[in-house]
Amino acid sequence: SSWWRNVEPAAKDPILGVTEAFLADPSPDKVNVGVGAYRDDNGKPVVLECVREAERRIAGTANMEYLPMGGSVKMVEETLKLAYGDNSEFIKDKRIAAVQSLSGTGACRLFADFQKRFHPDSQIYIPVPTWSNHHNIWRDAHVTQRTFHYYHPGTKGLDFAALMDDIKNAPNGSFFLLHACAHNPTGVDPSEEQWKEISYQIKAKGHFPFFDMAYQGFASGDPERDAKAIRIFLKDGHLLGLAQSYAKNMGLYGQRVGCLSVLCEDEKQAVAVKSQLQQLARPMYSNPPVHGALIVSTILGDAELKKLWLKEVQGMADRIIGMRTALRENLEKLGSPLSWKHITNQIGMFCYSGLTPEQVDRLTDEYHIYMTRNGRISMAGVTTGNVGYLANAIQEVTK
Ligand code: PMP
């Protein structure tokens, strides 16, 4: 009876807590710009047509056997092509150790455990700010965390000089966590030139780059273009780690399908690394789920479905880019004296608005608008129907 007497309720997740509060609000005006999931212009969740078609094609065809420990070979193969390129020499040379993961979160966690097992005294450098779960993931993997400068509150853009200094000042051979595109929560990505300099400096210091790519396709609308940071690092001869997720770009959130890959020196090393990743997965969840992987491999393995997917990703990205323009124009029309250029400069699902926690509280209390207290607006929750209301409320709490 006394086993769990010392258990206190856990702190609420800052992101998931927002949705709970939103659902509990009876106001007809309420707006949820906290959720990190895509919505259509009516605020409704979206299942992509390519996913529906893939489901029709696979319905009743697959057995329910376990996948191999490393997951679906076909899904992993297609997923690597998206990141490393269709004709990647690294794929050809079998230098990439890759396993299917429980979406992007699972890929990050598996890597953190792998890092801890083979570099037990290493640290991970994490950008400020970052997706809050990164901190939880490396904490639970018992890896010491350090931070590096990323966002500049004054410019609401990249703090490039401070970022470069932090890379230079970190002990040689440190691990660096980088968002490959559409940085969460800021929407601020380095330019191509800046990526080249970051790559150069990380190489010069012998650091290990680990990329979290949760939004490939969501930034520009084109998965190829969104892979440019990875391609720059590959060209520069880095060894790297990479987490990929189909939650956002295929809308497969609840299917938990993704991939962890580690680029190795040669095929022999890749075989060893893959076997160790599988060894880490075995006592955690044994092997990954079948259905989502089958949806992905069906889409990417079929030229027609892949084309449809690319069109649908572009459509999602375009709607978000359109809402950025609309939100900024509405604020400017209302005569806001503040600069809202960052709304359209930032990229991907989120806008780091610069709203203070107190202003966010007022938006919630007075206007039933829900978002995390760091001022992160999920542009996916903005629609033609609510953008005027949102702009007006922001104008009221910032004037
Ligand atoms: N990394 C980042 C930066 C994210 O924003 C997310 C999703 N919020 C993830 C990883 C992981 O998402 P999932 O586990 O659903 O793929």
CSV table of C-alpha atoms and ligand atoms in Angstrom, one decimal:
chain,number,residue,atom,x,y,z
A,1,SER,CA,0.0,0.0,0.0
A,2,SER,CA,2.9,2.4,0.5
A,3,TRP,CA,4.7,1.6,-2.7
A,4,TRP,CA,3.9,4.8,-4.6
A,5,ARG,CA,3.3,7.1,-1.7
A,6,ASN,CA,6.2,9.3,-2.6
A,7,VAL,CA,5.1,9.7,-6.2
A,8,GLU,CA,4.1,13.4,-7.0
A,9,PRO,CA,2.2,14.3,-10.2
A,10,ALA,CA,4.6,15.0,-13.0
A,11,ALA,CA,4.9,18.5,-14.4
A,12,LYS,CA,2.6,19.0,-17.4
A,13,ASP,CA,4.2,18.9,-20.8
A,14,PRO,CA,4.2,22.6,-21.9
A,15,ILE,CA,2.9,21.7,-25.4
A,16,LEU,CA,0.4,19.0,-24.6
A,17,GLY,CA,-1.0,21.1,-21.7
A,18,VAL,CA,-2.1,23.8,-24.1
A,19,THR,CA,-4.3,21.4,-26.1
A,20,GLU,CA,-6.0,20.2,-22.8
A,21,ALA,CA,-6.8,23.8,-21.8
A,22,PHE,CA,-8.1,24.5,-25.3
A,23,LEU,CA,-10.4,21.5,-25.3
A,24,ALA,CA,-11.8,22.6,-21.9
A,25,ASP,CA,-12.7,26.1,-23.1
A,26,PRO,CA,-16.4,26.4,-24.2
A,27,SER,CA,-16.0,29.7,-26.1
A,28,PRO,CA,-17.1,29.5,-29.8
A,29,ASP,CA,-14.3,32.0,-30.6
A,30,LYS,CA,-11.5,29.8,-29.3
A,31,VAL,CA,-8.3,29.3,-31.5
A,32,ASN,CA,-5.6,26.7,-31.0
A,33,VAL,CA,-2.3,27.8,-32.3
A,34,GLY,CA,-0.4,25.6,-29.8
A,35,VAL,CA,-0.7,22.3,-31.5
A,36,GLY,CA,2.2,21.1,-33.7
A,37,ALA,CA,0.1,19.3,-36.2
A,38,TYR,CA,-1.1,20.5,-39.6
A,39,ARG,CA,-4.7,21.6,-40.0
A,40,ASP,CA,-6.6,22.6,-43.2
A,41,ASP,CA,-8.2,26.0,-43.7
A,42,ASN,CA,-11.2,24.8,-41.7
A,43,GLY,CA,-9.0,23.9,-38.8
A,44,LYS,CA,-9.5,20.2,-39.3
A,45,PRO,CA,-6.9,17.4,-39.2
A,46,VAL,CA,-5.8,16.2,-42.7
A,47,VAL,CA,-5.2,12.7,-44.0
A,48,LEU,CA,-3.3,13.0,-47.3
A,49,GLU,CA,-4.9,11.6,-50.4
A,50,CYS,CA,-1.7,9.6,-51.1
A,51,VAL,CA,-2.0,8.0,-47.7
A,52,ARG,CA,-5.7,7.1,-48.3
A,53,GLU,CA,-4.8,5.6,-51.7
A,54,ALA,CA,-1.8,3.6,-50.1
A,55,GLU,CA,-4.2,2.3,-47.5
A,56,ARG,CA,-6.7,1.1,-50.1
A,57,ARG,CA,-3.9,-0.7,-52.0
A,58,ILE,CA,-2.5,-2.5,-48.9
A,59,ALA,CA,-5.9,-3.2,-47.3
A,60,GLY,CA,-6.1,-7.0,-46.6
A,61,THR,CA,-2.7,-7.8,-48.2
A,62,ALA,CA,-0.2,-7.8,-45.4
A,63,ASN,CA,0.2,-10.4,-42.7
A,64,MET,CA,0.7,-9.3,-39.1
A,65,GLU,CA,4.1,-10.9,-38.5
A,66,TYR,CA,6.9,-9.0,-36.7
A,67,LEU,CA,9.1,-6.8,-38.8
A,68,PRO,CA,12.8,-7.5,-38.6
A,69,MET,CA,14.4,-5.7,-35.6
A,70,GLY,CA,15.7,-2.9,-37.9
A,71,GLY,CA,12.2,-2.4,-39.3
A,72,SER,CA,11.0,-2.4,-42.9
A,73,VAL,CA,14.0,-2.7,-45.2
A,74,LYS,CA,12.0,-1.1,-48.1
A,75,MET,CA,10.8,1.9,-46.0
A,76,VAL,CA,14.3,2.5,-44.6
A,77,GLU,CA,15.8,2.4,-48.1
A,78,GLU,CA,13.3,5.0,-49.5
A,79,THR,CA,13.7,7.2,-46.4
A,80,LEU,CA,17.5,7.3,-46.8
A,81,LYS,CA,17.1,8.4,-50.4
A,82,LEU,CA,15.0,11.4,-49.3
A,83,ALA,CA,17.7,12.6,-47.0
A,84,TYR,CA,21.0,11.5,-48.6
A,85,GLY,CA,19.8,11.9,-52.2
A,86,ASP,CA,18.5,9.4,-54.8
A,87,ASN,CA,22.0,8.6,-56.1
A,88,SER,CA,23.9,8.9,-52.9
A,89,GLU,CA,27.4,7.3,-53.0
A,90,PHE,CA,27.0,6.6,-49.3
A,91,ILE,CA,23.9,4.5,-49.9
A,92,LYS,CA,25.7,2.7,-52.8
A,93,ASP,CA,28.7,2.0,-50.6
A,94,LYS,CA,26.5,0.7,-47.8
A,95,ARG,CA,28.1,3.2,-45.3
A,96,ILE,CA,24.8,4.1,-43.6
A,97,ALA,CA,23.6,2.2,-40.5
A,98,ALA,CA,19.9,2.7,-40.4
A,99,VAL,CA,16.9,1.4,-38.6
A,100,GLN,CA,13.2,2.1,-38.5
A,101,SER,CA,12.4,4.2,-35.5
A,102,LEU,CA,9.3,5.2,-33.4
A,103,SER,CA,9.0,8.4,-35.4
A,104,GLY,CA,11.3,11.3,-34.8
A,105,THR,CA,11.2,11.1,-31.0
A,106,GLY,CA,12.2,7.5,-31.1
A,107,ALA,CA,15.0,8.2,-33.5
A,108,CYS,CA,16.4,10.9,-31.2
A,109,ARG,CA,16.1,8.7,-28.1
A,110,LEU,CA,17.7,5.7,-29.8
A,111,PHE,CA,20.6,7.9,-30.8
A,112,ALA,CA,21.0,9.4,-27.4
A,113,ASP,CA,21.2,5.9,-25.9
A,114,PHE,CA,23.7,4.9,-28.5
A,115,GLN,CA,25.8,8.0,-27.8
A,116,LYS,CA,25.7,7.2,-24.1
A,117,ARG,CA,26.7,3.6,-24.6
A,118,PHE,CA,29.7,4.2,-26.8
A,119,HIS,CA,30.7,7.7,-25.6
A,120,PRO,CA,29.7,7.6,-21.9
A,121,ASP,CA,31.5,10.8,-21.0
A,122,SER,CA,30.3,12.8,-23.9
A,123,GLN,CA,28.0,15.8,-23.8
A,124,ILE,CA,25.4,17.1,-26.2
A,125,TYR,CA,25.2,20.7,-27.3
A,126,ILE,CA,21.6,21.8,-27.8
A,127,PRO,CA,20.4,25.1,-29.4
A,128,VAL,CA,18.6,27.7,-27.3
A,129,PRO,CA,15.8,27.4,-27.7
A,130,THR,CA,14.9,24.0,-29.0
A,131,TRP,CA,11.9,21.6,-29.0
A,132,SER,CA,11.4,21.0,-25.3
A,133,ASN,CA,11.4,17.3,-25.6
A,134,HIS,CA,15.1,17.3,-26.8
A,135,HIS,CA,16.0,18.1,-23.2
A,136,ASN,CA,13.9,15.3,-21.8
A,137,ILE,CA,15.3,12.8,-24.3
A,138,TRP,CA,19.0,13.4,-23.6
A,139,ARG,CA,18.3,13.8,-19.8
A,140,ASP,CA,16.7,10.3,-19.7
A,141,ALA,CA,19.6,8.9,-21.7
A,142,HIS,CA,21.9,10.3,-19.0
A,143,VAL,CA,23.9,12.4,-21.4
A,144,THR,CA,25.1,15.7,-20.0
A,145,GLN,CA,23.6,18.7,-21.8
A,146,ARG,CA,25.3,21.9,-22.9
A,147,THR,CA,23.7,24.7,-24.9
A,148,PHE,CA,24.7,26.8,-27.8
A,149,HIS,CA,23.4,30.2,-28.9
A,150,TYR,CA,20.9,30.1,-31.8
A,151,TYR,CA,18.0,32.6,-31.7
A,152,HIS,CA,18.5,36.4,-31.3
A,153,PRO,CA,15.5,37.9,-29.5
A,154,GLY,CA,16.4,41.4,-30.8
A,155,THR,CA,16.4,40.5,-34.5
A,156,LYS,CA,14.1,37.5,-34.1
A,157,GLY,CA,16.6,35.8,-36.4
A,158,LEU,CA,19.7,33.7,-36.1
A,159,ASP,CA,22.4,34.7,-33.6
A,160,PHE,CA,25.0,33.6,-36.1
A,161,ALA,CA,28.1,35.1,-34.5
A,162,ALA,CA,27.4,33.7,-31.1
A,163,LEU,CA,26.5,30.3,-32.6
A,164,MET,CA,29.9,30.2,-34.4
A,165,ASP,CA,31.7,31.2,-31.2
A,166,ASP,CA,30.0,28.4,-29.3
A,167,ILE,CA,31.0,25.9,-31.9
A,168,LYS,CA,34.6,27.1,-31.7
A,169,ASN,CA,34.7,27.2,-27.9
A,170,ALA,CA,33.2,23.7,-27.3
A,171,PRO,CA,35.8,21.1,-26.5
A,172,ASN,CA,37.0,19.3,-29.7
A,173,GLY,CA,35.0,16.2,-30.5
A,174,SER,CA,31.7,17.4,-29.0
A,175,PHE,CA,28.2,16.3,-30.1
A,176,PHE,CA,26.0,19.0,-31.7
A,177,LEU,CA,22.2,18.7,-32.2
A,178,LEU,CA,21.1,20.6,-35.3
A,179,HIS,CA,17.6,21.1,-36.7
A,180,ALA,CA,18.0,20.2,-40.4
A,181,CYS,CA,15.2,22.6,-41.4
A,182,ALA,CA,12.2,24.5,-40.1
A,183,HIS,CA,13.7,24.9,-36.6
A,184,ASN,CA,11.2,24.3,-33.8
A,185,PRO,CA,10.1,26.6,-32.0
A,186,THR,CA,11.7,29.6,-33.8
A,187,GLY,CA,11.2,29.0,-37.5
A,188,VAL,CA,14.7,30.4,-38.0
A,189,ASP,CA,17.0,28.5,-40.3
A,190,PRO,CA,20.6,29.3,-41.3
A,191,SER,CA,21.1,30.4,-44.9
A,192,GLU,CA,22.9,28.2,-47.3
A,193,GLU,CA,26.1,30.3,-46.8
A,194,GLN,CA,25.7,30.1,-43.0
A,195,TRP,CA,25.3,26.3,-43.2
A,196,LYS,CA,28.5,26.1,-45.1
A,197,GLU,CA,30.4,28.0,-42.4
A,198,ILE,CA,28.8,26.0,-39.7
A,199,SER,CA,29.8,22.8,-41.5
A,200,TYR,CA,33.3,24.0,-41.9
A,201,GLN,CA,33.7,25.0,-38.3
A,202,ILE,CA,32.2,21.8,-36.9
A,203,LYS,CA,34.6,19.8,-39.1
A,204,ALA,CA,37.5,21.9,-38.0
A,205,LYS,CA,36.7,21.2,-34.4
A,206,GLY,CA,36.1,17.4,-35.0
A,207,HIS,CA,32.6,17.7,-33.6
A,208,PHE,CA,29.9,15.1,-34.4
A,209,PRO,CA,26.7,16.6,-36.0
A,210,PHE,CA,23.4,15.0,-35.2
A,211,PHE,CA,20.5,16.3,-37.3
A,212,ASP,CA,16.9,16.2,-36.3
A,213,MET,CA,14.9,16.5,-39.5
A,214,ALA,CA,11.2,16.4,-38.4
A,215,TYR,CA,9.9,18.7,-41.1
A,216,GLN,CA,11.5,17.7,-44.4
A,217,GLY,CA,9.3,19.3,-47.1
A,218,PHE,CA,7.5,21.5,-44.6
A,219,ALA,CA,9.9,24.5,-44.8
A,220,SER,CA,10.0,25.2,-48.6
A,221,GLY,CA,7.4,22.7,-49.8
A,222,ASP,CA,10.2,20.7,-51.5
A,223,PRO,CA,11.9,17.8,-49.6
A,224,GLU,CA,15.0,18.1,-51.8
A,225,ARG,CA,15.5,21.7,-51.0
A,226,ASP,CA,14.8,21.1,-47.3
A,227,ALA,CA,17.6,18.5,-47.3
A,228,LYS,CA,20.2,21.1,-48.3
A,229,ALA,CA,21.9,21.3,-44.8
A,230,ILE,CA,22.4,17.6,-44.8
A,231,ARG,CA,23.8,17.6,-48.4
A,232,ILE,CA,26.3,20.4,-47.5
A,233,PHE,CA,27.6,18.4,-44.5
A,234,LEU,CA,27.8,15.2,-46.7
A,235,LYS,CA,29.8,17.1,-49.3
A,236,ASP,CA,32.2,18.3,-46.6
A,237,GLY,CA,32.9,14.8,-45.6
A,238,HIS,CA,31.3,14.6,-42.2
A,239,LEU,CA,30.2,11.5,-40.5
A,240,LEU,CA,26.8,12.3,-39.1
A,241,GLY,CA,23.6,11.0,-37.3
A,242,LEU,CA,20.1,11.8,-38.6
A,243,ALA,CA,16.6,11.4,-37.2
A,244,GLN,CA,13.8,11.4,-39.8
A,245,SER,CA,10.0,11.5,-39.2
A,246,TYR,CA,6.9,11.1,-41.3
A,247,ALA,CA,4.7,12.6,-38.7
A,248,LYS,CA,4.4,16.0,-40.3
A,249,ASN,CA,5.4,15.6,-44.0
A,250,MET,CA,3.1,12.6,-44.5
A,251,GLY,CA,0.7,13.5,-41.7
A,252,LEU,CA,1.3,10.1,-40.1
A,253,TYR,CA,1.6,11.5,-36.6
A,254,GLY,CA,0.0,8.6,-34.7
A,255,GLN,CA,1.6,5.9,-36.8
A,256,ARG,CA,5.0,6.6,-35.3
A,257,VAL,CA,7.1,6.0,-38.3
A,258,GLY,CA,10.6,7.3,-38.8
A,259,CYS,CA,14.2,6.4,-39.2
A,260,LEU,CA,17.5,6.8,-37.4
A,261,SER,CA,20.7,6.6,-39.5
A,262,VAL,CA,24.3,6.9,-38.7
A,263,LEU,CA,26.8,7.6,-41.6
A,264,CYS,CA,29.9,5.4,-40.9
A,265,GLU,CA,33.4,5.2,-42.3
A,266,ASP,CA,32.8,2.0,-44.2
A,267,GLU,CA,30.4,-0.9,-44.7
A,268,LYS,CA,32.0,-3.0,-41.9
A,269,GLN,CA,31.5,-0.2,-39.4
A,270,ALA,CA,27.9,0.4,-40.6
A,271,VAL,CA,27.1,-3.3,-40.0
A,272,ALA,CA,28.5,-3.1,-36.5
A,273,VAL,CA,26.6,0.2,-35.7
A,274,LYS,CA,23.3,-1.1,-37.0
A,275,SER,CA,23.6,-4.3,-34.9
A,276,GLN,CA,24.2,-2.2,-31.8
A,277,LEU,CA,21.2,0.1,-32.6
A,278,GLN,CA,19.1,-3.1,-32.9
A,279,GLN,CA,20.6,-4.3,-29.6
A,280,LEU,CA,19.5,-1.1,-27.9
A,281,ALA,CA,16.0,-1.4,-29.4
A,282,ARG,CA,15.5,-5.0,-28.4
A,283,PRO,CA,14.8,-4.5,-24.6
A,284,MET,CA,12.8,-1.3,-25.2
A,285,TYR,CA,10.3,-2.2,-27.8
A,286,SER,CA,11.8,-5.2,-29.7
A,287,ASN,CA,10.7,-4.1,-33.1
A,288,PRO,CA,8.8,-1.3,-34.7
A,289,PRO,CA,5.2,-1.2,-35.9
A,290,VAL,CA,4.2,-2.4,-39.4
A,291,HIS,CA,1.3,-0.3,-40.7
A,292,GLY,CA,2.9,3.1,-41.0
A,293,ALA,CA,6.0,1.7,-42.5
A,294,LEU,CA,3.9,-0.1,-45.1
A,295,ILE,CA,2.0,3.2,-46.0
A,296,VAL,CA,5.4,5.0,-46.5
A,297,SER,CA,7.0,2.3,-48.6
A,298,THR,CA,3.9,2.0,-50.7
A,299,ILE,CA,3.8,5.7,-51.4
A,300,LEU,CA,7.6,6.2,-52.0
A,301,GLY,CA,7.9,3.0,-54.0
A,302,ASP,CA,5.3,4.0,-56.5
A,303,ALA,CA,6.1,6.9,-58.9
A,304,GLU,CA,2.5,8.0,-59.2
A,305,LEU,CA,1.9,8.0,-55.5
A,306,LYS,CA,5.2,9.7,-54.7
A,307,LYS,CA,4.3,12.5,-57.2
A,308,LEU,CA,1.0,12.9,-55.4
A,309,TRP,CA,2.7,13.1,-52.1
A,310,LEU,CA,5.1,15.8,-53.3
A,311,LYS,CA,2.2,17.8,-54.5
A,312,GLU,CA,0.4,17.5,-51.2
A,313,VAL,CA,3.5,18.4,-49.1
A,314,GLN,CA,3.8,21.5,-51.3
A,315,GLY,CA,0.2,22.3,-50.7
A,316,MET,CA,0.6,22.1,-47.0
A,317,ALA,CA,3.7,24.3,-47.0
A,318,ASP,CA,2.0,26.8,-49.4
A,319,ARG,CA,-1.0,27.2,-47.1
A,320,ILE,CA,1.3,27.9,-44.1
A,321,ILE,CA,3.3,30.4,-46.1
A,322,GLY,CA,0.1,32.1,-47.2
A,323,MET,CA,-1.1,32.4,-43.6
A,324,ARG,CA,2.2,34.0,-42.6
A,325,THR,CA,1.6,36.7,-45.2
A,326,ALA,CA,-2.0,37.1,-44.2
A,327,LEU,CA,-1.2,37.4,-40.5
A,328,ARG,CA,1.6,40.0,-41.1
A,329,GLU,CA,-0.6,42.0,-43.5
A,330,ASN,CA,-3.5,42.0,-41.0
A,331,LEU,CA,-1.2,43.3,-38.3
A,332,GLU,CA,0.2,46.0,-40.5
A,333,LYS,CA,-3.3,47.1,-41.7
A,334,LEU,CA,-4.3,47.5,-38.0
A,335,GLY,CA,-1.6,50.0,-37.8
A,336,SER,CA,0.7,48.1,-35.4
A,337,PRO,CA,3.8,50.2,-35.0
A,338,LEU,CA,5.9,47.0,-34.3
A,339,SER,CA,7.8,45.2,-37.0
A,340,TRP,CA,6.2,41.9,-38.0
A,341,LYS,CA,8.6,41.0,-40.8
A,342,HIS,CA,9.8,38.0,-38.9
A,343,ILE,CA,6.4,36.3,-39.4
A,344,THR,CA,7.2,35.9,-43.1
A,345,ASN,CA,11.0,35.6,-42.7
A,346,GLN,CA,10.6,32.5,-40.4
A,347,ILE,CA,9.9,29.2,-42.0
A,348,GLY,CA,8.1,25.9,-41.4
A,349,MET,CA,5.2,25.2,-39.0
A,350,PHE,CA,6.1,27.8,-36.3
A,351,CYS,CA,6.3,31.5,-35.8
A,352,TYR,CA,8.3,32.6,-32.8
A,353,SER,CA,6.2,35.8,-32.4
A,354,GLY,CA,8.2,37.6,-29.7
A,355,LEU,CA,5.0,37.8,-27.6
A,356,THR,CA,5.9,37.7,-23.8
A,357,PRO,CA,4.5,35.1,-21.4
A,358,GLU,CA,2.2,37.9,-20.0
A,359,GLN,CA,0.9,38.8,-23.4
A,360,VAL,CA,0.2,35.1,-24.2
A,361,ASP,CA,-1.7,34.9,-20.9
A,362,ARG,CA,-3.8,37.8,-22.0
A,363,LEU,CA,-4.5,36.3,-25.4
A,364,THR,CA,-5.7,33.2,-23.6
A,365,ASP,CA,-7.7,34.8,-20.8
A,366,GLU,CA,-9.3,37.6,-22.9
A,367,TYR,CA,-9.4,36.1,-26.4
A,368,HIS,CA,-9.5,32.3,-25.9
A,369,ILE,CA,-6.3,32.0,-28.1
A,370,TYR,CA,-4.1,29.1,-27.0
A,371,MET,CA,-0.4,28.8,-27.5
A,372,THR,CA,2.7,28.0,-25.5
A,373,ARG,CA,3.9,30.8,-23.2
A,374,ASN,CA,7.1,31.2,-25.2
A,375,GLY,CA,5.0,33.0,-27.8
A,376,ARG,CA,5.3,30.2,-30.4
A,377,ILE,CA,2.4,30.4,-32.8
A,378,SER,CA,1.7,27.2,-34.8
A,379,MET,CA,0.9,28.6,-38.2
A,380,ALA,CA,-0.9,25.4,-39.0
A,381,GLY,CA,-3.6,26.5,-36.7
A,382,VAL,CA,-4.2,29.8,-38.5
A,383,THR,CA,-7.0,29.9,-41.1
A,384,THR,CA,-8.6,32.4,-43.4
A,385,GLY,CA,-11.5,32.3,-40.9
A,386,ASN,CA,-9.4,33.2,-37.8
A,387,VAL,CA,-6.4,35.2,-39.0
A,388,GLY,CA,-8.2,38.5,-38.7
A,389,TYR,CA,-9.4,37.7,-35.1
A,390,LEU,CA,-5.9,36.5,-34.2
A,391,ALA,CA,-4.2,39.6,-35.6
A,392,ASN,CA,-6.7,41.9,-33.8
A,393,ALA,CA,-6.0,40.2,-30.5
A,394,ILE,CA,-2.2,40.3,-31.0
A,395,GLN,CA,-2.5,44.0,-31.8
A,396,GLU,CA,-4.6,44.6,-28.6
A,397,VAL,CA,-2.1,42.9,-26.3
A,398,THR,CA,1.0,44.4,-27.8
A,399,LYS,CA,-0.1,48.1,-28.2
B,1,PMP,N1,12.0,16.9,-33.5
B,1,PMP,C1,11.3,18.1,-33.6
B,1,PMP,C2,12.2,19.3,-33.7
B,1,PMP,C3,10.0,18.1,-33.6
B,1,PMP,O1,9.4,19.3,-33.6
B,1,PMP,C4,9.2,17.0,-33.4
B,1,PMP,C5,7.7,17.0,-33.4
B,1,PMP,N2,7.1,17.9,-32.6
B,1,PMP,C6,9.9,15.8,-33.4
B,1,PMP,C7,11.3,15.8,-33.4
B,1,PMP,C8,9.3,14.4,-33.2
B,1,PMP,O2,8.0,14.2,-33.6
B,1,PMP,P1,7.5,12.7,-33.9
B,1,PMP,O3,8.1,11.9,-32.8
B,1,PMP,O4,6.1,12.8,-33.8
B,1,PMP,O5,8.1,12.3,-35.2
